[in-house]
Amino acid sequence: MTKKARAAKEGKSVSKGTSGTTQSKAKQEESTKISRSVYGDDHVEIKSEREEEDSSDIEHGNALVEEGEEESDSSDPFHYHFANPNQELLKRMVNNAQAKQWTTEKFNPTANADGKSATHSLSVQRPGSLTFHDEINSSVATLDALKVKGRLVSPFQEVNKKHSSEGEIFSKLQKSLLRPIFSNEDLLFAPRSMSNAQEIQNIYSLHALNHIFKTRDTVLKDQARLSKLQHSDLISLELRDQGFTRPKVLVILPTRNSCHHFVETLIRLSGTSQQENLKRFKTTYYSNVTLPKTKPEDFRQLFAGDNDDNFRLGVKFTRKTLKLFTEFYNSDLIIASPLGLRLAIGDKTDKKRDFDFLSSIEVVIVDQASAIAMQNWDHMTQIFSHLNLIPKDPHGCDFSRIRNWYLDSEAKYLRQTLVFAEFITPEINALFSHYLHNVGGKVKFRPVYSGVLTDIGAKLDHVFMKFYSSSPQEDPDKRFKYFTTKALPSLMRTTSASSSGTVIFVPSYVDYVRIRNYMEQEHQVNKKLGASGFSFSAINEYSSVSDVTRQRALFRDGQNKVILYTERLHHFRRYDIKGAETIFMYGLPDNPTFYVEIVRFLLQSVSDGRANKAAISVKSMFSKWDALKLERIVGSSRVAKMCAGSAEIFEFS
């Protein structure tokens, strides 16, 4: 705890007000300079670090006092998780979390009531055997039971009605999410899809707005009470209703288009009658560019509109207005891409870094995490490592009103994180394990997969070859050795005797470079020895469009019998590679849809008359560390036997 924080906790601070004491003019000017250099004029509205509360907010605070609204509702999860948690129990649970004494309860998948197969399994983790607070009863699915602010009820019912059945407020999927979300537990929900994306966004948007409005109403009401008290009463009154800085909710999204869609949802749900800077927002975040219908539907949805992955946006709410492009320290909500937020945070080499705006984030929402995983995941780990740290500067906060668990550096143990993904990757699992510490509990939904082998559209033989590695760290070397000593020689013999070529699919760019260099060296050695050798094409996510076009043409026309092709290139471009007779997967793709699309290269070759159906083949390498990827391709019922058994070759028709 810092000296300022310790002094505040001991009651030595006497400053009052939502924004604390007014900073000096020099301090305001310095803050403005930092805002321009760190965030950029295109991203935020440059203002002094703190501005006076809108008159509508002040009136609203007075109205809350006059209406005699209950100071706190002990049955409200916001009250017992954030506003007034049990301090003794919190200490014990934080100690358990720090000692990594988490207990896990697993609920195995069972058939649904309608007789259909279960779609997911469920696991719940808690620090030790303790329970921090009661959970929301999701069987009583009413907005009132969830303690949703009254101003959000009608807008949500109107927006969500097309997703719920008649007479219901929530859809079946939304009901399964109510308990962890509104009980303020951490959540990793992997069965996200194109069809349920809007249902999920509606429910997490409602929760985010509910949290923001409760936070602001609490602060404004307490401020109105303070303004009516005499000095002698102020000394004896202790109100702990704030964090170090104003932003309370962080939403991480992959593209500007996804941000535009989310803000549209916020506007509809918030019930605000005015939106400031909306025209500017549409100009900079909306694009009506459409993608060719020949591209897969999930690709067109993900990359529709403005697919720029560098953005950050501050949003502030008042009683009647939603304000966009607000400076971070004056915002309630921050919406950003991983890259955009990482640039705002800066790195250790920067002379002036500012990430104090992340110090008081209480709810983090990561949507489309699987798409974000195809970007630079290091940005995500950097963001989470900078959350809920003690700020370097006070930023005008009133230490006498900061909640004790902020001062005790326990904020990360109360922060709620919601992660929604199409599928789980090791990186997403690591985020869940190492950066989510919520003592309220951690809930994970895992899909039950039937596999995608039957989705190809034709009967093919799929061969999976297992190699052994004792740890994830040695897996890349073991994989490379298996490939160069066993797989590649066989591939070269087959390819040299074939009129068509081989696509070698490589998930990792690092592995791609290693294979490319090895094959180039082998080619040069063979040429020196007078052997024919072999030429090959190689394309990756960093290749220019012209180079990709040329290399694909060389492979299609048979001049190069092998082409190396990376997963991220397929993710961002979804090319059809023509001329393939053999697909060899150096590693399995994270996205099971990619397996289907790449294997279909073979069907295109047969259709074009470039390959004989009897000659085409699909081979894939895997180890036990590929279990998550393998499960999505072959199905949940097969993966355990394939990874744990002694057999090395598995073939499915």
XYZ file of C-alpha atoms in Angstrom:
653
model
C 0.000 0.000 0.000
C 1.303 3.468 -0.873
C 1.776 6.173 1.775
C -1.176 8.092 0.341
C -3.362 5.017 0.355
C -2.353 4.155 3.921
C -3.046 7.685 5.104
C -6.442 7.640 3.439
C -7.381 4.350 5.054
C -6.415 5.719 8.451
C -8.775 8.643 7.942
C -6.158 11.363 7.444
C -7.580 12.658 4.176
C -10.274 15.338 4.499
C -10.934 16.196 0.831
C -14.515 15.847 -0.316
C -16.393 15.500 -3.576
C -16.668 13.114 -6.469
C -13.597 14.454 -8.216
C -11.617 15.505 -5.154
C -9.765 18.787 -4.880
C -9.212 20.925 -7.956
C -5.830 20.450 -9.564
C -3.569 23.344 -10.364
C -3.592 24.868 -13.827
C -0.115 23.514 -14.511
C -1.241 20.014 -13.553
C -4.232 20.274 -15.885
C -2.024 21.400 -18.771
C 0.388 18.507 -18.152
C -2.522 16.073 -18.084
C -3.748 17.436 -21.408
C -0.279 16.950 -22.942
C -0.151 13.359 -21.727
C -3.632 12.706 -23.099
C -2.593 13.940 -26.540
C 0.642 11.956 -26.621
C -0.713 8.714 -25.175
C -4.203 8.509 -26.617
C -4.117 10.729 -29.695
C -6.561 13.414 -30.784
C -8.346 10.943 -33.061
C -9.254 8.730 -30.133
C -10.268 10.938 -27.237
C -11.715 14.307 -26.510
C -8.945 16.423 -24.975
C -10.096 17.985 -21.728
C -8.670 18.734 -18.342
C -8.237 15.613 -16.228
C -11.428 16.256 -14.297
C -14.476 18.247 -15.332
C -17.428 19.398 -13.276
C -20.335 16.991 -13.011
C -23.200 17.709 -15.389
C -26.093 19.529 -13.800
C -28.349 16.600 -14.724
C -26.164 14.279 -12.626
C -26.266 16.654 -9.656
C -30.034 16.898 -9.922
C -30.225 13.130 -10.177
C -28.171 12.729 -6.986
C -30.456 15.122 -5.128
C -33.490 13.266 -6.432
C -32.151 9.946 -5.130
C -31.795 11.450 -1.661
C -35.230 13.072 -1.740
C -36.878 9.861 -2.927
C -35.490 8.121 0.137
C -34.093 5.244 -1.942
C -32.589 2.494 0.195
C -28.942 3.143 0.897
C -28.076 -0.425 -0.012
C -29.833 -3.684 -0.771
C -28.120 -6.515 1.063
C -29.544 -9.010 -1.448
C -28.043 -7.141 -4.398
C -24.843 -8.794 -5.736
C -23.449 -5.329 -6.432
C -23.761 -4.547 -2.717
C -22.191 -7.690 -1.276
C -19.518 -8.106 -3.956
C -18.370 -4.529 -4.624
C -20.039 -1.932 -2.396
C -19.836 -3.638 0.988
C -18.149 -7.052 0.933
C -17.540 -8.983 4.133
C -14.011 -7.798 4.940
C -13.025 -10.737 7.148
C -14.238 -13.315 4.641
C -12.619 -11.383 1.791
C -9.233 -11.523 3.532
C -9.476 -15.280 4.019
C -10.492 -15.907 0.425
C -7.800 -13.623 -0.956
C -5.243 -15.594 1.070
C -6.562 -18.819 -0.461
C -6.415 -17.342 -3.949
C -2.856 -16.102 -3.416
C -1.859 -19.578 -2.228
C -3.570 -21.021 -5.342
C -5.858 -23.115 -3.168
C -8.682 -23.339 -5.697
C -11.202 -26.168 -5.513
C -12.894 -27.302 -8.715
C -16.333 -28.803 -9.062
C -17.116 -30.397 -12.425
C -20.528 -31.092 -13.840
C -20.363 -33.748 -16.529
C -22.535 -33.278 -19.620
C -25.936 -34.917 -19.501
C -28.757 -35.155 -21.992
C -31.099 -32.196 -22.171
C -34.716 -32.404 -21.139
C -35.764 -32.733 -24.785
C -33.592 -35.817 -25.202
C -30.931 -34.139 -27.322
C -27.240 -34.549 -26.545
C -25.691 -32.061 -24.154
C -23.910 -29.151 -25.791
C -21.415 -28.339 -23.040
C -19.909 -29.324 -19.704
C -19.456 -27.001 -16.740
C -16.758 -26.469 -14.117
C -16.731 -24.043 -11.175
C -13.618 -22.982 -9.248
C -13.586 -21.296 -5.838
C -10.726 -20.328 -3.492
C -10.727 -23.107 -0.922
C -13.955 -24.461 0.520
C -15.303 -20.979 1.260
C -18.176 -19.262 -0.543
C -17.874 -15.499 -0.852
C -21.578 -14.832 -1.352
C -24.808 -16.418 -2.510
C -25.422 -16.826 -6.218
C -28.288 -15.345 -8.173
C -31.181 -17.781 -8.529
C -31.377 -18.016 -12.309
C -34.571 -20.075 -12.121
C -36.334 -16.852 -11.150
C -35.474 -15.120 -14.416
C -36.843 -11.614 -13.920
C -35.036 -8.311 -14.228
C -36.262 -7.347 -10.771
C -34.791 -10.522 -9.231
C -31.487 -9.697 -10.932
C -31.571 -6.226 -9.324
C -31.431 -4.477 -12.686
C -31.861 -0.687 -12.600
C -35.374 0.394 -13.492
C -34.267 2.601 -16.377
C -32.862 -0.475 -18.171
C -35.922 -2.721 -17.905
C -38.080 -1.473 -20.785
C -35.215 -0.964 -23.267
C -33.897 -4.476 -22.629
C -37.294 -6.078 -23.018
C -37.780 -4.279 -26.316
C -34.324 -5.089 -27.698
C -34.258 -8.706 -26.528
C -37.787 -9.780 -27.447
C -36.766 -11.337 -30.767
C -34.391 -13.687 -28.921
C -36.841 -14.841 -26.230
C -39.994 -16.907 -26.566
C -43.407 -15.410 -25.917
C -43.942 -14.500 -22.286
C -40.236 -14.846 -21.485
C -37.651 -12.125 -20.901
C -34.564 -14.210 -21.644
C -33.683 -16.920 -24.141
C -32.661 -20.388 -22.965
C -29.002 -19.542 -23.585
C -29.243 -16.257 -21.681
C -30.791 -18.029 -18.701
C -27.753 -20.310 -18.482
C -25.545 -17.205 -18.277
C -27.550 -15.246 -15.693
C -26.115 -16.921 -12.596
C -22.385 -16.396 -13.254
C -22.772 -12.974 -14.872
C -25.132 -11.348 -12.388
C -23.482 -13.079 -9.412
C -20.312 -11.224 -10.463
C -18.328 -14.416 -11.095
C -15.625 -14.869 -13.703
C -16.837 -16.644 -16.818
C -15.241 -18.398 -19.782
C -17.980 -19.274 -22.252
C -16.678 -21.139 -25.295
C -19.864 -22.100 -27.187
C -20.110 -18.611 -28.751
C -21.212 -18.703 -32.390
C -22.570 -16.498 -35.144
C -26.111 -17.556 -34.278
C -25.950 -16.708 -30.549
C -23.585 -13.701 -30.689
C -26.325 -11.075 -30.310
C -28.011 -12.914 -27.435
C -24.696 -12.945 -25.600
C -23.977 -9.290 -26.355
C -27.414 -8.226 -25.118
C -26.925 -9.910 -21.749
C -23.370 -8.709 -21.080
C -24.284 -5.190 -22.246
C -27.176 -5.151 -19.786
C -24.829 -6.243 -17.007
C -22.204 -3.621 -17.908
C -24.759 -0.813 -17.982
C -26.315 -2.004 -14.729
C -22.913 -1.931 -13.039
C -22.086 1.537 -14.381
C -25.428 3.045 -13.398
C -25.313 1.579 -9.889
C -21.801 2.886 -9.410
C -22.682 6.380 -10.611
C -25.949 6.527 -8.652
C -24.136 5.538 -5.457
C -21.498 8.241 -5.930
C -23.996 10.943 -6.892
C -26.302 10.130 -4.012
C -23.460 10.235 -1.507
C -22.234 13.483 -3.001
C -25.704 15.017 -2.611
C -25.786 13.883 1.030
C -22.376 15.402 1.702
C -23.397 18.722 0.200
C -26.249 19.011 2.713
C -24.205 18.211 5.847
C -22.437 20.582 8.190
C -18.670 20.408 8.670
C -18.960 18.679 12.067
C -21.092 15.929 10.519
C -18.644 15.469 7.646
C -15.826 14.510 10.014
C -17.766 11.598 11.526
C -19.269 10.349 8.251
C -17.317 7.775 6.234
C -18.480 7.018 2.707
C -16.489 4.462 0.755
C -18.028 4.478 -2.709
C -15.222 4.964 -5.227
C -12.084 3.589 -6.827
C -8.917 5.470 -7.693
C -10.211 6.482 -11.139
C -13.588 6.674 -12.819
C -13.520 3.926 -15.533
C -15.223 0.801 -14.192
C -15.906 -1.372 -17.248
C -13.460 -2.424 -19.965
C -14.713 -4.131 -23.136
C -12.141 -5.689 -25.471
C -13.201 -6.361 -29.074
C -11.250 -7.356 -32.209
C -12.267 -4.721 -34.804
C -13.777 -1.261 -35.222
C -16.829 -2.853 -36.808
C -17.434 -4.985 -33.709
C -17.046 -1.811 -31.612
C -19.612 -0.034 -33.787
C -22.056 -2.887 -33.343
C -21.519 -2.929 -29.561
C -22.076 0.833 -29.229
C -25.317 0.490 -31.192
C -26.418 -2.144 -28.661
C -25.452 0.173 -25.787
C -27.472 3.031 -27.228
C -30.577 0.873 -27.578
C -30.239 -0.616 -24.077
C -29.166 2.478 -22.137
C -32.394 4.395 -22.695
C -30.428 7.618 -23.245
C -32.210 10.278 -25.273
C -29.038 11.973 -26.508
C -25.730 10.715 -27.862
C -22.864 13.161 -28.131
C -20.337 12.767 -30.982
C -22.445 10.035 -32.602
C -21.906 11.426 -36.104
C -18.150 11.467 -35.558
C -18.330 7.908 -34.248
C -20.177 6.634 -37.309
C -17.705 8.383 -39.585
C -14.677 6.782 -37.940
C -16.085 3.355 -37.004
C -18.644 2.451 -39.657
C -18.017 1.246 -43.186
C -20.502 -0.274 -45.620
C -17.838 -2.254 -47.471
C -19.165 -5.726 -48.231
C -17.112 -8.872 -48.769
C -17.567 -11.340 -51.641
C -20.220 -13.966 -51.031
C -17.709 -16.571 -52.144
C -16.015 -16.139 -48.766
C -17.326 -18.219 -45.809
C -20.092 -16.681 -43.717
C -18.029 -16.496 -40.526
C -15.284 -14.659 -42.430
C -17.784 -12.137 -43.834
C -19.221 -11.529 -40.377
C -15.841 -11.084 -38.658
C -14.263 -8.833 -41.287
C -17.349 -6.918 -42.383
C -17.261 -3.119 -42.331
C -14.191 -1.442 -40.867
C -11.929 -4.314 -39.752
C -9.150 -2.078 -38.394
C -7.793 -3.671 -35.192
C -6.321 -0.469 -33.711
C -8.846 1.580 -31.736
C -9.794 2.749 -28.251
C -12.827 4.716 -27.169
C -13.992 6.332 -23.938
C -17.723 6.413 -23.121
C -19.396 8.446 -20.375
C -22.993 8.235 -19.162
C -25.109 10.914 -17.583
C -28.770 10.709 -16.690
C -29.950 11.371 -20.247
C -26.829 11.316 -22.397
C -24.297 8.855 -23.742
C -21.061 10.659 -24.580
C -18.522 9.164 -26.986
C -14.815 10.028 -27.330
C -14.520 11.116 -23.706
C -11.072 11.259 -22.112
C -10.359 8.006 -20.289
C -10.220 9.535 -16.798
C -13.656 11.027 -17.356
C -15.175 7.838 -18.802
C -17.286 5.117 -17.240
C -16.588 2.617 -19.987
C -13.537 1.956 -22.175
C -13.917 0.015 -25.430
C -10.699 -1.020 -27.129
C -8.897 -3.551 -29.265
C -5.880 -5.297 -27.729
C -3.528 -3.396 -30.023
C -5.193 -0.035 -29.377
C -5.044 -0.454 -25.609
C -1.486 -1.801 -25.686
C -0.373 1.335 -27.557
C -2.097 3.478 -24.929
C -0.317 1.605 -22.131
C 3.048 1.868 -23.863
C 6.109 -0.180 -22.968
C 9.025 0.064 -20.564
C 11.128 2.087 -22.997
C 8.615 4.961 -23.047
C 9.596 7.923 -20.887
C 5.983 8.789 -20.053
C 3.634 5.881 -19.545
C 0.082 6.172 -18.324
C -2.060 3.170 -17.467
C -3.604 4.448 -14.237
C -6.978 4.534 -16.032
C -7.011 0.726 -15.643
C -6.544 0.872 -11.854
C -10.237 0.752 -10.936
C -11.703 -1.526 -13.615
C -14.278 -3.777 -11.947
C -15.740 -5.587 -14.959
C -13.767 -6.785 -17.994
C -15.580 -8.218 -21.013
C -13.670 -9.957 -23.804
C -15.870 -10.856 -26.764
C -14.757 -12.863 -29.811
C -11.697 -14.058 -27.916
C -10.955 -16.708 -30.548
C -10.638 -14.016 -33.219
C -8.459 -11.957 -30.864
C -6.226 -15.024 -30.425
C -5.423 -14.768 -34.151
C -4.044 -11.280 -33.501
C -1.079 -10.743 -31.163
C -2.071 -12.451 -27.906
C 0.840 -10.833 -26.099
C -1.209 -7.624 -26.105
C -3.844 -9.365 -23.980
C -1.383 -10.572 -21.358
C 0.120 -7.085 -21.168
C -3.317 -5.523 -20.673
C -4.292 -7.924 -17.897
C -0.950 -7.485 -16.138
C -1.656 -3.735 -15.923
C -5.173 -4.020 -14.494
C -5.950 -2.966 -10.905
C -2.518 -1.656 -9.994
C -2.084 1.155 -7.468
C -1.930 4.322 -9.624
C 1.247 6.372 -9.851
C -0.659 9.680 -9.644
C -3.769 10.592 -7.605
C -5.654 12.034 -10.608
C -7.726 14.181 -8.274
C -9.287 11.252 -6.404
C -10.682 11.627 -2.896
C -8.794 9.028 -0.849
C -11.266 9.296 2.008
C -13.958 7.801 -0.243
C -11.930 5.009 -1.837
C -13.094 1.529 -0.913
C -10.811 -0.338 1.460
C -10.207 -3.255 -0.864
C -8.757 -0.851 -3.433
C -6.373 0.551 -0.832
C -5.359 -2.979 0.181
C -4.532 -3.924 -3.446
C -7.314 -6.508 -3.479
C -9.173 -5.138 -6.503
C -8.056 -7.920 -8.841
C -9.636 -10.460 -6.477
C -13.039 -8.797 -6.844
C -12.790 -7.848 -10.526
C -15.168 -9.797 -12.735
C -13.933 -10.990 -16.130
C -16.241 -12.369 -18.823
C -14.640 -14.111 -21.806
C -16.696 -15.266 -24.782
C -14.987 -17.443 -27.386
C -15.883 -19.662 -30.340
C -13.397 -22.229 -29.047
C -10.795 -22.520 -26.292
C -7.087 -22.238 -27.043
C -4.159 -22.808 -24.668
C -3.699 -19.022 -24.574
C -7.303 -18.456 -23.490
C -6.970 -21.214 -20.895
C -3.788 -19.578 -19.582
C -5.591 -16.235 -19.295
C -8.356 -17.937 -17.311
C -5.855 -19.679 -15.011
C -3.275 -16.945 -14.429
C -5.103 -13.607 -14.717
C -8.595 -14.313 -13.390
C -8.589 -14.289 -9.573
C -12.210 -13.517 -8.674
C -12.944 -14.857 -5.176
C -16.614 -14.955 -6.111
C -15.823 -17.927 -8.335
C -14.661 -18.889 -11.825
C -17.066 -20.650 -14.192
C -16.076 -22.375 -17.428
C -18.458 -23.650 -20.108
C -16.791 -26.228 -22.399
C -18.565 -27.459 -25.524
C -19.086 -31.144 -26.226
C -17.904 -31.699 -29.800
C -19.140 -34.218 -32.341
C -16.223 -33.457 -34.686
C -16.098 -32.105 -38.235
C -14.933 -35.149 -40.225
C -18.444 -35.644 -41.583
C -18.681 -31.994 -42.681
C -16.212 -32.337 -45.558
C -18.865 -33.203 -48.134
C -17.239 -36.410 -49.401
C -15.889 -39.651 -47.984
C -12.144 -39.384 -47.411
C -9.532 -41.185 -45.358
C -8.196 -38.996 -42.538
C -4.914 -40.195 -41.043
C -3.697 -38.806 -37.701
C -0.082 -39.534 -36.720
C 0.893 -39.180 -33.065
C 4.368 -38.271 -31.870
C 5.491 -38.107 -28.242
C 6.729 -35.124 -26.272
C 6.994 -34.911 -22.512
C 6.153 -31.203 -22.164
C 4.751 -28.272 -24.137
C 8.221 -26.712 -24.044
C 9.864 -29.566 -25.938
C 6.901 -30.127 -28.245
C 8.167 -27.853 -31.085
C 11.516 -29.684 -31.284
C 9.925 -33.132 -31.106
C 7.421 -32.133 -33.780
C 10.148 -30.836 -36.084
C 12.259 -33.967 -35.626
C 9.297 -36.249 -36.395
C 8.467 -34.203 -39.474
C 11.992 -34.098 -40.927
C 12.895 -37.728 -40.204
C 9.616 -39.535 -40.837
C 6.949 -37.429 -42.480
C 8.810 -35.244 -44.983
C 10.828 -37.990 -46.743
C 7.630 -39.937 -47.349
C 5.849 -36.827 -48.560
C 8.626 -36.053 -51.037
C 8.509 -39.537 -52.516
C 4.750 -39.328 -52.927
C 4.843 -35.803 -54.339
C 7.585 -36.503 -56.885
C 5.538 -39.351 -58.341
C 2.335 -37.315 -58.486
C 1.104 -34.883 -61.092
C -0.388 -32.709 -58.370
C 1.124 -31.173 -55.266
C 1.139 -31.184 -51.485
C -0.147 -28.433 -49.189
C 1.741 -28.361 -45.897
C -0.417 -26.483 -43.404
C 1.560 -24.887 -40.545
C -0.333 -23.220 -37.644
C 2.623 -21.314 -36.162
C 4.660 -18.709 -38.026
C 7.739 -19.710 -36.003
C 7.367 -23.321 -37.164
C 6.716 -22.087 -40.698
C 10.060 -20.237 -40.786
C 11.857 -23.276 -39.394
C 10.392 -25.619 -42.009
C 10.944 -23.168 -44.862
C 14.611 -22.733 -43.935
C 15.113 -26.490 -43.618
C 13.509 -27.229 -46.985
C 15.540 -24.468 -48.645
C 18.753 -25.889 -47.207
C 17.847 -29.390 -48.365
C 17.068 -28.047 -51.830
C 20.464 -26.324 -52.075
C 22.321 -29.428 -50.819
C 20.603 -31.622 -53.393
C 21.501 -29.199 -56.176
C 25.183 -29.266 -55.141
C 25.152 -33.060 -55.163
C 23.677 -33.089 -58.643
C 20.318 -34.398 -57.481
C 17.114 -32.967 -58.872
C 15.964 -31.570 -55.534
C 12.602 -29.898 -55.355
C 11.321 -26.351 -55.446
C 8.468 -25.188 -53.294
C 6.182 -22.238 -52.664
C 5.788 -20.612 -49.252
C 3.169 -18.052 -48.237
C 2.342 -16.620 -44.829
C 0.407 -13.791 -43.177
C 3.226 -11.330 -43.914
C 3.486 -12.142 -47.631
C 2.512 -9.405 -50.080
C -0.585 -9.917 -52.221
C 1.564 -10.091 -55.355
C 3.846 -12.732 -53.842
C 0.875 -14.812 -52.701
C -0.635 -14.638 -56.186
C 2.635 -15.688 -57.833
C 3.331 -18.547 -55.416
C -0.200 -19.907 -55.714
C 0.084 -19.842 -59.494
C 3.404 -21.733 -59.418
C 1.831 -24.397 -57.235
C -1.389 -24.585 -59.260
C 0.525 -25.032 -62.521
C 2.748 -27.765 -61.070
C 6.020 -25.841 -61.264
C 6.303 -26.128 -57.495
C 5.081 -29.417 -56.032
C 4.855 -28.205 -52.419
C 3.355 -25.101 -50.831
C 3.701 -24.029 -47.197
C 0.569 -22.301 -45.906
C 0.013 -20.750 -42.451
C -3.110 -20.696 -40.296
C -3.120 -16.929 -39.759
C -2.924 -16.342 -43.516
C -5.959 -18.566 -43.948
C -7.732 -16.749 -41.118
C -7.188 -13.315 -42.641
C -7.577 -14.223 -46.343
C -9.381 -17.600 -46.703
C -7.663 -18.503 -49.966
C -8.576 -21.526 -52.068
C -5.348 -23.340 -52.960
C -5.751 -25.130 -56.287
C -3.655 -28.054 -57.453
C -3.528 -30.080 -54.218
C -3.568 -33.864 -54.128
C -2.247 -34.240 -50.579
C -2.947 -32.201 -47.460
C -0.369 -32.546 -44.710
C -1.011 -30.743 -41.435
C 2.168 -30.064 -39.499
C -0.168 -29.117 -36.683
C -3.922 -29.018 -36.346
C -5.718 -25.665 -36.733
C -7.275 -24.026 -33.685
C -10.411 -23.321 -35.684
C -12.048 -26.636 -36.710
C -13.728 -24.869 -39.631
C -10.269 -24.387 -41.146
C -9.730 -28.151 -41.192
C -12.862 -28.578 -43.270
C -12.018 -25.720 -45.636
C -8.438 -26.869 -46.241
C -9.359 -30.519 -46.804
C -11.873 -29.315 -49.376
C -8.916 -28.112 -51.476
C -8.677 -31.775 -52.471
C -12.288 -31.944 -53.629
C -11.681 -28.867 -55.782
C -8.703 -30.605 -57.401
C -10.845 -33.643 -58.175
C -13.595 -31.406 -59.567
C -11.072 -29.565 -61.762
C -9.612 -32.845 -63.043
C -6.231 -32.107 -61.453
C -6.345 -35.124 -59.118
C -7.788 -38.611 -58.982
C -10.156 -39.142 -56.061
C -8.486 -42.465 -55.269
C -5.110 -40.713 -54.910
C -6.004 -37.800 -52.619
C -5.044 -38.036 -48.940
C -5.158 -36.107 -45.662
C -2.521 -36.597 -42.967
C -2.098 -34.722 -39.691
C 0.508 -34.720 -36.940
C -0.493 -34.338 -33.301
C 0.717 -34.847 -29.757
C -1.156 -35.019 -26.477
C -0.661 -31.258 -26.129
C -2.962 -30.800 -29.138
C -5.928 -32.310 -27.284
C -8.090 -29.173 -27.499
C -7.586 -28.873 -31.263
C -7.966 -32.597 -31.843
C -11.200 -32.765 -29.854
C -12.863 -30.199 -32.095
C -11.940 -32.183 -35.211
C -12.479 -35.838 -34.256
C -15.035 -35.320 -31.467
C -15.022 -35.365 -27.677
C -15.709 -39.111 -27.500
C -12.493 -40.014 -29.367
C -9.895 -37.567 -28.116
C -9.025 -39.216 -24.781
C -8.220 -42.568 -26.382
C -6.141 -40.965 -29.123
C -4.046 -38.884 -26.730
C -3.606 -41.406 -23.921
C -3.453 -44.683 -25.849
C -0.332 -46.431 -27.136
C -1.391 -46.430 -30.791
C 0.436 -43.974 -33.047
C -1.662 -44.059 -36.221
C -5.407 -43.378 -36.309
C -7.446 -43.525 -39.487
C -11.043 -42.413 -39.999
C -13.084 -42.721 -43.157
